[in-house]
């Protein structure tokens, strides 16, 4: 980021500059429908239910330790959650709450450091292993979004800002714990597709998986805007990876698009949100969708979220398994190297599912716009 580009300390200033909204569709004052999770399952019952208006809940303890019958029901439930929502909560996941708090505290401390202590990472590009910035990609979107972030590549190798001192140890442990959890979910998702438990891991070379940790900070913003995106922390997008795990600081703001409506996600205590990403949509041949989601900014309180995203090996060419082809349509996506996909999505303005559309097989429409011709297989 050059010195003329916005930095995190400009966020409040930019927020104060937003003009009053003229329209009646005032995003920041609109109250989206609130959606609670379905009630947690009682012992011995399959994990959660999946009704029209309740975010599905997946009990990891049943997936990992349940007997064959319980596990099989939990796998089916997980499959329906991926198919109907692309979004669910996971409970009994075993990641200590103290570790989650320690990560959030370390990220919070980083955001409060004086700019000179973060400068080195504020010049970073989308494929640099540590990146600190404002908005989504200030090179293409300026400081339009009320978000500060820190992104750290966590696997195959952990990269981390030197300050605060506590960050490296906490990030290493959090990355390892959440990677294990995400790999368990991936195995169960593989089964839910009728594939061998290790099939997705094998296709995406998850032994060398990519993982990134992201800390998001959304300063409060009470101002309205005449731009629909004005009071948004992150605009509508799907994630570039396979699965994203997210927890927040008790301030709501994450919305998911479900059956054409934006729903505010309210977590069950102690749960994580899990967001299906574009690579899951590709590898499942479109059976499971990378869900559109966005982050709203609270008018009075700072919101924070911590993300752990699991992706394929950066050098894996991701394409749908041939066993998931549905005649006569066949495969819905062309193969794409994950590194190229991620670089494309991170280097451009966030445009809903625009990156995925570039690798979708066009059946009737011809387009000359491709992700990067050399990366399509
Ligand atoms: O902060 C949130 O709730 C959403 C964050 C998010 O979607 C992301 O980091 O990709
Ligand atoms: Fe996201």
Tab-separated table of C-alpha atoms and ligand atoms in Angstrom:
chain	number	residue	atom	x	y	z
A	1	UNK	CA	0.000	0.000	0.000
A	2	UNK	CA	1.526	3.358	-0.916
A	3	UNK	CA	1.433	6.273	1.485
A	4	UNK	CA	-1.333	7.913	-0.573
A	5	UNK	CA	-3.614	4.929	-0.176
A	6	UNK	CA	-5.973	4.650	2.772
A	7	UNK	CA	-4.696	3.044	5.917
A	8	UNK	CA	-6.522	1.585	8.868
A	9	UNK	CA	-6.364	4.811	10.785
A	10	UNK	CA	-8.389	6.500	8.037
A	11	UNK	CA	-11.364	4.238	8.602
A	12	UNK	CA	-13.083	6.357	11.212
A	13	UNK	CA	-12.469	9.474	9.150
A	14	UNK	CA	-13.891	7.900	6.021
A	15	UNK	CA	-16.855	6.646	8.016
A	16	UNK	CA	-17.577	10.153	9.230
A	17	UNK	CA	-17.488	11.423	5.651
A	18	UNK	CA	-20.332	9.228	4.443
A	19	UNK	CA	-23.212	11.366	3.249
A	20	UNK	CA	-26.654	10.863	4.788
A	21	UNK	CA	-28.653	8.310	2.878
A	22	UNK	CA	-31.451	9.698	0.725
A	23	UNK	CA	-33.235	6.467	-0.049
A	24	UNK	CA	-35.741	4.551	1.979
A	25	UNK	CA	-33.802	1.309	1.539
A	26	UNK	CA	-31.385	2.308	4.256
A	27	UNK	CA	-29.183	-0.714	4.747
A	28	UNK	CA	-27.723	0.323	8.027
A	29	UNK	CA	-31.104	0.890	9.679
A	30	UNK	CA	-32.917	-2.013	8.027
A	31	UNK	CA	-33.473	-4.954	10.336
A	32	UNK	CA	-32.867	-8.171	8.485
A	33	UNK	CA	-34.682	-11.255	9.710
A	34	UNK	CA	-32.808	-12.813	12.626
A	35	UNK	CA	-32.245	-16.495	12.441
A	36	UNK	CA	-31.556	-18.711	15.357
A	37	UNK	CA	-30.140	-22.148	15.149
A	38	UNK	CA	-32.425	-25.097	15.461
A	39	UNK	CA	-32.382	-26.425	19.031
A	40	UNK	CA	-29.330	-28.530	19.810
A	41	UNK	CA	-30.001	-32.226	19.622
A	42	UNK	CA	-30.533	-34.257	22.752
A	43	UNK	CA	-27.993	-36.986	23.525
A	44	UNK	CA	-28.255	-39.903	21.150
A	45	UNK	CA	-30.222	-37.899	18.602
A	46	UNK	CA	-28.859	-36.939	15.191
A	47	UNK	CA	-27.123	-33.586	15.339
A	48	UNK	CA	-29.577	-30.776	14.799
A	49	UNK	CA	-32.298	-30.370	12.261
A	50	UNK	CA	-32.415	-28.545	8.994
A	51	UNK	CA	-35.686	-26.710	8.606
A	52	UNK	CA	-36.490	-23.870	6.247
A	53	UNK	CA	-35.544	-21.078	8.618
A	54	UNK	CA	-33.061	-22.506	11.113
A	55	UNK	CA	-29.352	-22.527	10.481
A	56	UNK	CA	-28.262	-26.179	10.582
A	57	UNK	CA	-26.159	-27.334	13.527
A	58	UNK	CA	-23.584	-30.077	13.155
A	59	UNK	CA	-22.332	-31.825	16.283
A	60	UNK	CA	-18.709	-32.723	15.680
A	61	UNK	CA	-18.627	-35.114	18.634
A	62	UNK	CA	-21.241	-37.286	16.907
A	63	UNK	CA	-19.312	-37.215	13.628
A	64	UNK	CA	-16.079	-38.224	15.312
A	65	UNK	CA	-17.222	-40.481	18.177
A	66	UNK	CA	-20.760	-41.531	17.322
A	67	UNK	CA	-21.587	-45.172	16.654
A	68	UNK	CA	-22.111	-46.216	13.028
A	69	UNK	CA	-25.823	-45.336	13.011
A	70	UNK	CA	-25.389	-41.931	14.662
A	71	UNK	CA	-22.492	-41.104	12.436
A	72	UNK	CA	-24.337	-42.027	9.288
A	73	UNK	CA	-27.282	-39.781	10.267
A	74	UNK	CA	-24.909	-36.955	11.144
A	75	UNK	CA	-23.181	-37.309	7.759
A	76	UNK	CA	-26.532	-37.092	5.969
A	77	UNK	CA	-27.476	-34.046	8.013
A	78	UNK	CA	-24.155	-32.432	7.152
A	79	UNK	CA	-24.766	-33.159	3.456
A	80	UNK	CA	-28.181	-31.494	3.598
A	81	UNK	CA	-26.652	-28.474	5.373
A	82	UNK	CA	-24.070	-28.148	2.589
A	83	UNK	CA	-26.651	-28.629	-0.138
A	84	UNK	CA	-29.459	-26.426	1.222
A	85	UNK	CA	-27.411	-23.729	2.915
A	86	UNK	CA	-23.686	-23.942	2.269
A	87	UNK	CA	-23.554	-22.712	5.854
A	88	UNK	CA	-23.908	-24.282	9.279
A	89	UNK	CA	-22.750	-24.119	12.871
A	90	UNK	CA	-20.499	-26.698	14.432
A	91	UNK	CA	-20.747	-27.519	18.142
A	92	UNK	CA	-18.674	-29.751	20.436
A	93	UNK	CA	-15.667	-28.987	18.258
A	94	UNK	CA	-13.048	-29.201	20.984
A	95	UNK	CA	-11.278	-25.903	20.214
A	96	UNK	CA	-10.816	-24.276	23.642
A	97	UNK	CA	-12.641	-21.015	24.179
A	98	UNK	CA	-9.515	-19.618	25.858
A	99	UNK	CA	-7.559	-20.210	22.635
A	100	UNK	CA	-10.210	-18.404	20.605
A	101	UNK	CA	-10.131	-15.438	23.004
A	102	UNK	CA	-6.335	-15.366	22.970
A	103	UNK	CA	-6.346	-15.155	19.169
A	104	UNK	CA	-8.935	-12.408	19.133
A	105	UNK	CA	-7.040	-10.456	21.808
A	106	UNK	CA	-3.779	-10.769	19.864
A	107	UNK	CA	-5.478	-9.540	16.657
A	108	UNK	CA	-7.062	-6.674	18.569
A	109	UNK	CA	-3.656	-5.732	19.952
A	110	UNK	CA	-2.214	-5.778	16.441
A	111	UNK	CA	-4.922	-3.436	15.140
A	112	UNK	CA	-4.064	-0.993	17.929
A	113	UNK	CA	-0.338	-0.887	17.161
A	114	UNK	CA	1.029	2.376	15.782
A	115	UNK	CA	1.119	2.363	11.941
A	116	UNK	CA	4.918	2.168	11.763
A	117	UNK	CA	4.837	-1.230	13.457
A	118	UNK	CA	2.514	-2.601	10.752
A	119	UNK	CA	3.844	-0.692	7.761
A	120	UNK	CA	5.944	-3.540	6.435
A	121	UNK	CA	2.807	-5.645	5.900
A	122	UNK	CA	0.613	-2.827	4.632
A	123	UNK	CA	2.474	-2.789	1.331
A	124	UNK	CA	1.782	-6.471	0.773
A	125	UNK	CA	-0.014	-7.945	-2.231
A	126	UNK	CA	-2.703	-10.637	-2.269
A	127	UNK	CA	-0.255	-13.530	-2.440
A	128	UNK	CA	2.125	-12.213	0.195
A	129	UNK	CA	1.969	-14.422	3.272
A	130	UNK	CA	1.246	-11.616	5.744
A	131	UNK	CA	-0.976	-8.723	4.900
A	132	UNK	CA	-2.467	-5.929	6.973
A	133	UNK	CA	-4.929	-3.495	5.441
A	134	UNK	CA	-8.273	-1.792	5.172
A	135	UNK	CA	-11.348	-2.623	3.096
A	136	UNK	CA	-10.954	-5.671	0.906
A	137	UNK	CA	-8.204	-4.766	-1.505
A	138	UNK	CA	-7.461	-1.063	-1.220
A	139	UNK	CA	-5.581	-1.115	-4.532
A	140	UNK	CA	-8.904	-1.745	-6.282
A	141	UNK	CA	-11.600	-0.635	-3.842
A	142	UNK	CA	-10.023	2.183	-1.805
A	143	UNK	CA	-11.252	2.323	1.807
A	144	UNK	CA	-14.880	1.729	0.855
A	145	UNK	CA	-15.476	-0.934	3.440
A	146	UNK	CA	-15.284	-0.388	7.192
A	147	UNK	CA	-12.937	-3.196	7.854
A	148	UNK	CA	-9.379	-3.592	9.044
A	149	UNK	CA	-7.824	-6.966	8.517
A	150	UNK	CA	-4.767	-9.051	9.112
A	151	UNK	CA	-4.200	-12.102	6.915
A	152	UNK	CA	-1.616	-14.733	7.791
A	153	UNK	CA	-0.794	-17.780	5.709
A	154	UNK	CA	-0.803	-20.552	8.298
A	155	UNK	CA	-0.070	-23.742	6.364
A	156	UNK	CA	2.104	-25.323	4.969
A	157	UNK	CA	4.139	-22.743	6.894
A	158	UNK	CA	2.989	-20.204	9.479
A	159	UNK	CA	3.712	-16.570	8.671
A	160	UNK	CA	2.947	-13.936	11.227
A	161	UNK	CA	3.648	-10.286	12.072
A	162	UNK	CA	6.413	-9.955	14.679
A	163	UNK	CA	4.166	-7.872	16.958
A	164	UNK	CA	2.355	-8.435	19.210
A	165	UNK	CA	4.679	-10.996	20.770
A	166	UNK	CA	1.832	-13.324	21.729
A	167	UNK	CA	0.492	-13.667	18.192
A	168	UNK	CA	2.807	-16.330	16.755
A	169	UNK	CA	2.296	-18.957	19.453
A	170	UNK	CA	-1.454	-18.427	19.591
A	171	UNK	CA	-1.830	-18.426	15.808
A	172	UNK	CA	0.229	-21.642	15.501
A	173	UNK	CA	-1.940	-23.482	18.001
A	174	UNK	CA	-5.208	-22.098	16.672
A	175	UNK	CA	-4.251	-22.951	13.097
A	176	UNK	CA	-3.357	-26.535	14.026
A	177	UNK	CA	-6.553	-27.107	16.047
A	178	UNK	CA	-8.875	-25.612	13.459
A	179	UNK	CA	-7.074	-27.365	10.586
A	180	UNK	CA	-7.786	-30.691	12.287
A	181	UNK	CA	-11.426	-29.733	12.708
A	182	UNK	CA	-11.788	-28.601	9.099
A	183	UNK	CA	-10.153	-31.794	7.835
A	184	UNK	CA	-12.622	-33.872	9.908
A	185	UNK	CA	-15.507	-31.952	8.370
A	186	UNK	CA	-14.032	-32.420	4.892
A	187	UNK	CA	-13.847	-36.189	5.399
A	188	UNK	CA	-17.489	-36.302	6.486
A	189	UNK	CA	-18.497	-34.072	3.565
A	190	UNK	CA	-16.721	-36.458	1.215
A	191	UNK	CA	-18.825	-39.310	2.625
A	192	UNK	CA	-21.986	-37.222	2.377
A	193	UNK	CA	-21.378	-36.991	-1.367
A	194	UNK	CA	-21.259	-40.782	-1.541
A	195	UNK	CA	-17.476	-40.706	-1.981
A	196	UNK	CA	-14.794	-42.483	-0.008
A	197	UNK	CA	-14.018	-40.642	3.245
A	198	UNK	CA	-10.574	-39.578	1.956
A	199	UNK	CA	-11.567	-38.785	-1.621
A	200	UNK	CA	-11.766	-34.966	-1.392
A	201	UNK	CA	-8.519	-34.854	0.596
A	202	UNK	CA	-6.829	-36.947	-2.088
A	203	UNK	CA	-8.160	-34.884	-5.006
A	204	UNK	CA	-7.177	-31.575	-3.389
A	205	UNK	CA	-3.901	-32.848	-1.935
A	206	UNK	CA	-4.944	-31.765	1.542
A	207	UNK	CA	-1.783	-33.257	3.045
A	208	UNK	CA	-0.218	-30.034	1.720
A	209	UNK	CA	-3.340	-27.946	2.212
A	210	UNK	CA	-3.358	-24.184	2.206
A	211	UNK	CA	-4.660	-22.479	5.320
A	212	UNK	CA	-5.023	-18.808	6.118
A	213	UNK	CA	-6.012	-17.065	9.339
A	214	UNK	CA	-7.768	-13.716	9.063
A	215	UNK	CA	-8.577	-11.241	11.807
A	216	UNK	CA	-11.325	-8.778	10.888
A	217	UNK	CA	-12.088	-5.575	12.774
A	218	UNK	CA	-15.116	-3.468	11.861
A	219	UNK	CA	-15.098	-0.127	13.667
A	220	UNK	CA	-18.572	1.136	14.567
A	221	UNK	CA	-20.161	3.331	11.942
A	222	UNK	CA	-23.396	5.166	12.686
A	223	UNK	CA	-23.414	7.161	9.473
A	224	UNK	CA	-25.723	6.296	6.634
A	225	UNK	CA	-24.694	6.407	3.042
A	226	UNK	CA	-26.230	7.037	-0.333
A	227	UNK	CA	-24.151	4.177	-1.621
A	228	UNK	CA	-25.732	0.824	-0.827
A	229	UNK	CA	-22.381	-0.567	0.209
A	230	UNK	CA	-21.554	2.406	2.431
A	231	UNK	CA	-22.076	0.831	5.820
A	232	UNK	CA	-20.915	-2.607	4.830
A	233	UNK	CA	-17.768	-4.121	6.270
A	234	UNK	CA	-17.390	-6.737	3.560
A	235	UNK	CA	-19.625	-6.900	0.502
A	236	UNK	CA	-21.356	-10.026	-0.760
A	237	UNK	CA	-18.878	-12.714	-1.712
A	238	UNK	CA	-18.215	-16.405	-1.521
A	239	UNK	CA	-14.894	-17.553	-0.065
A	240	UNK	CA	-12.172	-18.789	-2.399
A	241	UNK	CA	-11.308	-21.860	-0.306
A	242	UNK	CA	-12.948	-25.137	0.595
A	243	UNK	CA	-14.330	-24.412	4.086
A	244	UNK	CA	-14.139	-21.348	6.321
A	245	UNK	CA	-14.490	-21.439	10.098
A	246	UNK	CA	-15.512	-18.195	11.807
A	247	UNK	CA	-16.237	-16.876	15.273
A	248	UNK	CA	-17.028	-13.328	16.359
A	249	UNK	CA	-16.730	-11.134	19.439
A	250	UNK	CA	-20.400	-11.218	20.418
A	251	UNK	CA	-21.436	-8.478	18.011
A	252	UNK	CA	-23.595	-9.766	15.166
A	253	UNK	CA	-23.118	-8.677	11.578
A	254	UNK	CA	-22.521	-11.748	9.433
A	255	UNK	CA	-25.309	-12.295	6.940
A	256	UNK	CA	-25.757	-15.248	4.608
A	257	UNK	CA	-27.921	-15.438	1.534
A	258	UNK	CA	-30.396	-18.262	1.828
A	259	UNK	CA	-33.119	-18.853	-0.753
A	260	UNK	CA	-32.637	-15.328	-2.084
A	261	UNK	CA	-32.859	-13.526	1.297
A	262	UNK	CA	-30.148	-12.079	3.495
A	263	UNK	CA	-30.308	-13.635	6.963
A	264	UNK	CA	-28.431	-12.371	9.991
A	265	UNK	CA	-26.517	-15.283	11.504
A	266	UNK	CA	-26.701	-15.588	15.286
A	267	UNK	CA	-24.326	-18.163	16.724
A	268	UNK	CA	-25.152	-20.732	19.379
A	269	UNK	CA	-22.872	-20.141	22.382
A	270	UNK	CA	-19.508	-21.818	21.858
A	271	UNK	CA	-20.190	-22.717	18.231
A	272	UNK	CA	-18.291	-21.840	15.081
A	273	UNK	CA	-19.878	-20.813	11.830
A	274	UNK	CA	-18.773	-22.896	8.848
A	275	UNK	CA	-18.997	-21.360	5.386
A	276	UNK	CA	-18.776	-23.513	2.246
A	277	UNK	CA	-16.350	-22.031	-0.276
A	278	UNK	CA	-15.871	-22.055	-4.023
A	279	UNK	CA	-13.526	-25.068	-4.057
A	280	UNK	CA	-16.232	-27.164	-2.410
A	281	UNK	CA	-18.631	-26.089	-5.120
A	282	UNK	CA	-16.122	-27.058	-7.814
A	283	UNK	CA	-15.026	-30.392	-6.360
A	284	UNK	CA	-18.657	-31.418	-5.648
A	285	UNK	CA	-19.595	-30.531	-9.231
A	286	UNK	CA	-22.009	-27.878	-7.961
A	287	UNK	CA	-23.917	-30.155	-5.548
A	288	UNK	CA	-22.723	-28.023	-2.671
A	289	UNK	CA	-22.583	-24.263	-3.182
A	290	UNK	CA	-20.103	-21.681	-1.960
A	291	UNK	CA	-22.540	-19.514	0.009
A	292	UNK	CA	-22.823	-15.761	-0.531
A	293	UNK	CA	-22.228	-13.856	2.676
A	294	UNK	CA	-21.350	-10.343	3.784
A	295	UNK	CA	-20.496	-8.466	6.973
A	296	UNK	CA	-22.499	-5.488	8.207
A	297	UNK	CA	-21.020	-2.864	10.487
A	298	UNK	CA	-22.632	-2.215	13.859
A	299	UNK	CA	-23.731	1.356	14.482
A	300	UNK	CA	-22.391	1.514	18.056
A	301	UNK	CA	-19.955	-1.296	18.764
A	302	UNK	CA	-16.765	-2.541	17.164
A	303	UNK	CA	-17.224	-5.988	15.666
A	304	UNK	CA	-14.424	-8.507	15.336
A	305	UNK	CA	-14.307	-11.880	13.667
A	306	UNK	CA	-11.568	-14.483	13.306
A	307	UNK	CA	-11.456	-16.708	10.263
A	308	UNK	CA	-9.592	-19.941	9.618
A	309	UNK	CA	-9.878	-20.935	5.974
A	310	UNK	CA	-8.860	-24.327	4.594
A	311	UNK	CA	-8.083	-24.610	0.919
A	312	UNK	CA	-6.575	-27.185	-1.428
A	313	UNK	CA	-2.825	-27.407	-1.917
A	314	UNK	CA	-1.945	-24.205	-3.796
A	315	UNK	CA	-0.596	-26.296	-6.683
A	316	UNK	CA	-3.579	-28.645	-6.899
A	317	UNK	CA	-5.675	-28.428	-10.027
A	318	UNK	CA	-9.210	-28.434	-8.682
A	319	UNK	CA	-11.891	-30.036	-10.795
A	320	UNK	CA	-15.054	-31.980	-10.089
A	321	UNK	CA	-14.667	-35.685	-9.469
A	322	UNK	CA	-15.751	-37.607	-12.588
A	323	UNK	CA	-17.930	-39.816	-10.361
A	324	UNK	CA	-20.074	-36.746	-9.612
A	325	UNK	CA	-20.863	-36.028	-13.268
A	326	UNK	CA	-24.591	-36.016	-13.896
A	327	UNK	CA	-25.536	-37.209	-17.393
A	328	UNK	CA	-26.181	-35.638	-19.822
A	329	UNK	CA	-24.637	-32.420	-18.446
A	330	UNK	CA	-21.380	-33.922	-17.236
A	331	UNK	CA	-19.034	-31.650	-15.333
A	332	UNK	CA	-20.069	-28.128	-14.338
A	333	UNK	CA	-16.564	-26.679	-13.921
A	334	UNK	CA	-13.272	-26.710	-15.720
A	335	UNK	CA	-10.163	-27.502	-13.730
A	336	UNK	CA	-8.277	-24.573	-12.237
A	337	UNK	CA	-5.096	-24.341	-10.239
A	338	UNK	CA	-6.081	-23.137	-6.752
A	339	UNK	CA	-3.186	-20.669	-6.572
A	340	UNK	CA	-4.409	-18.944	-9.754
A	341	UNK	CA	-8.002	-18.964	-8.564
A	342	UNK	CA	-7.145	-17.421	-5.232
A	343	UNK	CA	-4.868	-14.810	-6.765
A	344	UNK	CA	-7.576	-13.787	-9.199
A	345	UNK	CA	-10.267	-13.522	-6.516
A	346	UNK	CA	-8.010	-11.604	-4.131
A	347	UNK	CA	-6.631	-9.201	-6.762
A	348	UNK	CA	-9.978	-7.962	-8.066
A	349	UNK	CA	-12.980	-6.223	-6.585
A	350	UNK	CA	-15.158	-8.639	-4.653
A	351	UNK	CA	-17.931	-9.443	-7.078
A	352	UNK	CA	-20.244	-11.960	-5.476
A	353	UNK	CA	-19.372	-15.248	-7.232
A	354	UNK	CA	-17.712	-13.677	-10.251
A	355	UNK	CA	-14.487	-15.674	-9.904
A	356	UNK	CA	-16.367	-18.981	-9.850
A	357	UNK	CA	-18.400	-18.004	-12.894
A	358	UNK	CA	-15.161	-17.811	-14.868
A	359	UNK	CA	-14.509	-21.530	-14.430
A	360	UNK	CA	-18.129	-22.612	-14.788
A	361	UNK	CA	-18.768	-24.509	-18.006
A	362	UNK	CA	-20.853	-22.185	-20.158
A	363	UNK	CA	-23.438	-24.283	-21.918
A	364	UNK	CA	-25.230	-21.641	-23.991
A	365	UNK	CA	-23.326	-18.413	-23.580
A	366	UNK	CA	-19.898	-17.874	-25.068
A	367	UNK	CA	-17.583	-15.573	-23.213
A	368	UNK	CA	-14.100	-14.402	-24.024
A	369	UNK	CA	-13.356	-13.518	-20.405
A	370	UNK	CA	-11.382	-16.260	-18.697
A	371	UNK	CA	-9.630	-16.436	-15.374
A	372	UNK	CA	-6.233	-16.919	-16.890
A	373	UNK	CA	-6.052	-19.139	-19.903
A	374	UNK	CA	-2.843	-20.833	-18.773
A	375	UNK	CA	-4.416	-21.915	-15.490
A	376	UNK	CA	-7.488	-23.632	-16.913
A	377	UNK	CA	-7.058	-27.343	-17.463
B	1	LIG	O1	-16.572	-10.917	9.536
B	1	LIG	C1	-17.391	-11.679	9.046
B	1	LIG	O2	-18.398	-12.044	9.650
B	1	LIG	C2	-17.193	-12.182	7.643
B	1	LIG	C3	-15.758	-12.295	7.232
B	1	LIG	C4	-15.582	-12.910	5.895
B	1	LIG	O3	-16.518	-13.207	5.200
B	1	LIG	C5	-14.230	-13.173	5.383
B	1	LIG	O4	-13.231	-12.808	6.057
B	1	LIG	O5	-14.133	-13.752	4.285
B	2	LIG	FE1	-15.942	-14.525	3.609
